[in-house]
Short mmCIF file of C-alpha atoms in Angstrom, two decimals:
data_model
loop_
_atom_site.label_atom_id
_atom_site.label_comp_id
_atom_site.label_asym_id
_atom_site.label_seq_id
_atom_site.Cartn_x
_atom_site.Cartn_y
_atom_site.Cartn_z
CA UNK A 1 0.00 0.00 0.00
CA UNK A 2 0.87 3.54 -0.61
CA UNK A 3 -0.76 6.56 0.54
CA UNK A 4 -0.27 9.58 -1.25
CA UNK A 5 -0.13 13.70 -0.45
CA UNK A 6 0.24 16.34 -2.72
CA UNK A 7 0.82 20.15 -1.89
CA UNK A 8 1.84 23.12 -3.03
CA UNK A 9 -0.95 24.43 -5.41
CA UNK A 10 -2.03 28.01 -5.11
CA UNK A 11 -3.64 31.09 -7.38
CA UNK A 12 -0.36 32.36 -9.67
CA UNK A 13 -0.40 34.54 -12.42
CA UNK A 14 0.49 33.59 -16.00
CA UNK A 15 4.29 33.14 -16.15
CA UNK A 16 4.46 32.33 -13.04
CA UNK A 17 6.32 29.24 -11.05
CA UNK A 18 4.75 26.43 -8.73
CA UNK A 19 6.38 23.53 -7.60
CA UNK A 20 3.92 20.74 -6.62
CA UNK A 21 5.05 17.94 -3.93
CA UNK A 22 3.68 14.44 -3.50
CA UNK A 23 4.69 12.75 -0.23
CA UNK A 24 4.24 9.02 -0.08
CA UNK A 25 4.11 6.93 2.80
CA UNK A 26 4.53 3.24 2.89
CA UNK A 27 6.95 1.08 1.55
CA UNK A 28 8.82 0.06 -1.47
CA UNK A 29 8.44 3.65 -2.35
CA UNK A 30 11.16 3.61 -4.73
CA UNK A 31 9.24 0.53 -6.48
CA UNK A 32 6.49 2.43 -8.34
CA UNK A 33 6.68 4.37 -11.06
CA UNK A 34 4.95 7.83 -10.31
CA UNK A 35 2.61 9.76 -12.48
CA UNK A 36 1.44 13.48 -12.20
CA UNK A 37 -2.50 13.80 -14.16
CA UNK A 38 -4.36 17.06 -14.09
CA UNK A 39 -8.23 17.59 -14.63
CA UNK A 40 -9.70 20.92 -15.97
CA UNK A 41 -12.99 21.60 -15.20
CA UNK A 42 -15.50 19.80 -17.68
CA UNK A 43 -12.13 17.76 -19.01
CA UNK A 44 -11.49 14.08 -18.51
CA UNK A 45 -8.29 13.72 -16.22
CA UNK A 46 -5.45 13.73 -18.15
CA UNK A 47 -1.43 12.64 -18.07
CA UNK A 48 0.86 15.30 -17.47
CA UNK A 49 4.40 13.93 -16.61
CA UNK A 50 6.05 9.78 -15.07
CA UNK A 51 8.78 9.21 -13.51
CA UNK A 52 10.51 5.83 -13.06
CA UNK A 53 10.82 4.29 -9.49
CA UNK A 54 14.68 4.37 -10.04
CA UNK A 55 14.16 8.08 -11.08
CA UNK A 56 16.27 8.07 -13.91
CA UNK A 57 13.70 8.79 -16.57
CA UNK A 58 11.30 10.96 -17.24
CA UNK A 59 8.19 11.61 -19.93
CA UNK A 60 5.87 14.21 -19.98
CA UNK A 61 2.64 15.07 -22.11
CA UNK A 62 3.77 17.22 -25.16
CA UNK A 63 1.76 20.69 -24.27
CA UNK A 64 4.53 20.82 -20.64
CA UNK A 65 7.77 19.44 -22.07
CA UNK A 66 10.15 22.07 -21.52
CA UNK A 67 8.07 23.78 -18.91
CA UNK A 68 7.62 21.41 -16.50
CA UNK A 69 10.13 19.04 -14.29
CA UNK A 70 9.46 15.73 -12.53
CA UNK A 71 11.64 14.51 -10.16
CA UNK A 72 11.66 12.19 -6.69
CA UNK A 73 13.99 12.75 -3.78
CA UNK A 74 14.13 8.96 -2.48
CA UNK A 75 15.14 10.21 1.09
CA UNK A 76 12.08 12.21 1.74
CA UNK A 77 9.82 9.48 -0.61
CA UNK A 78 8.57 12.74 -2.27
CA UNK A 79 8.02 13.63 -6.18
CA UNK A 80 7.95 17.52 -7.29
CA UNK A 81 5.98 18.51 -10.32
CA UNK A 82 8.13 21.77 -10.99
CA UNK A 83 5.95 23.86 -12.79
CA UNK A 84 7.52 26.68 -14.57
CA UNK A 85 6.24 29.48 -17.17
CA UNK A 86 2.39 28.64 -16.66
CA UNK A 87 -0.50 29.29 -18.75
CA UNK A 88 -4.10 29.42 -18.17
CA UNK A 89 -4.82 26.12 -19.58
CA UNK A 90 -2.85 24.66 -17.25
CA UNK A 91 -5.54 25.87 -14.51
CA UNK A 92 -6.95 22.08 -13.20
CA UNK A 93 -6.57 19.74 -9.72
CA UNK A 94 -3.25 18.00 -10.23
CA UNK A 95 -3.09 14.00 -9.00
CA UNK A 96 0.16 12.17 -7.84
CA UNK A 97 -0.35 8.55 -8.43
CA UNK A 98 2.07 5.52 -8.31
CA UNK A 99 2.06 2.43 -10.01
CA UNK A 100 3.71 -0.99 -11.43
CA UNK A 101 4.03 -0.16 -14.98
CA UNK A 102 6.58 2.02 -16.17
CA UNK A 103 6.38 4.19 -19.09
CA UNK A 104 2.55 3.80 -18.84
CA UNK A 105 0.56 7.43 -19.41
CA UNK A 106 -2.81 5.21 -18.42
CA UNK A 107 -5.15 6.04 -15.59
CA UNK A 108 -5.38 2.18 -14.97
CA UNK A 109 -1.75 1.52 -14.49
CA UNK A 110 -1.56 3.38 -11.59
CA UNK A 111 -3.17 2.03 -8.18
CA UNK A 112 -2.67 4.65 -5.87
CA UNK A 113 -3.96 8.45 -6.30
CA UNK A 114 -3.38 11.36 -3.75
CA UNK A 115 -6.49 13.45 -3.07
CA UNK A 116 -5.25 16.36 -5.41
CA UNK A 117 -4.54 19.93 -5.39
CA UNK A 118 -6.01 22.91 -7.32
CA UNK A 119 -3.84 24.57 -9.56
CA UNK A 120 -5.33 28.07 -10.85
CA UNK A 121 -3.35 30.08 -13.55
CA UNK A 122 -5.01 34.00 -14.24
CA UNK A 123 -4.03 35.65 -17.20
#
């Protein structure tokens, strides 16, 4: 089992910077492969960036490559979503999730979900 914590969402303005944090508890943290997804309002939920349990790679959707970061820091069993240059579309509730499958960009392949946190870009 894995429980799952994210932070660090807030009201920023366009250009702006966020880093997001996902805390996990449990073990075998460094097991799972760990996903950030986003929803928009009226949107499905969709994948945003993955990181490997080994943290040496990382994938993200095309619409945040070069603007966004994942990475874990295996002492603290936390992932960041840095979050850099943001735009209004990126306004949603951002989900941590781990699970088995690595590479995957698939709701289903991950077990575990955090409880979110709102993300709200103004232009």
């Amino acid at each position: 089992q894995v429980q799952l914590v994210e932070s660090g969402g807030g009201l920023v303005q366009a250009g702006d910077s966020l880093r997001l944090a996902c805390a996990a508890s449990g073990r075998a943290f460094s097991r799972y492969a760990m996903g950030w997804f986003r929803q928009a309002p009226g949107k499905e939920r969709e994948f945003v960036a993955g990181i490997t349990g080994s943290g040496g790679s990382t994938y993200y959707v095309d619409s945040v490559k070069g603007r966004f970061t994942v990475s874990t820091d295996s002492v603290k069993n936390t992932v960041y979503l840095q979050m850099n240059s943001l735009k209004p579309e990126d306004t949603a509730v951002y989900y941590c999730a781990a699970g088995r499958v690595t590479y995957s960009r698939s709701e289903s392949d991950f077990g575990f979900w955090g409880q979110g946190t709102q993300v709200t870009v103004s232009s």
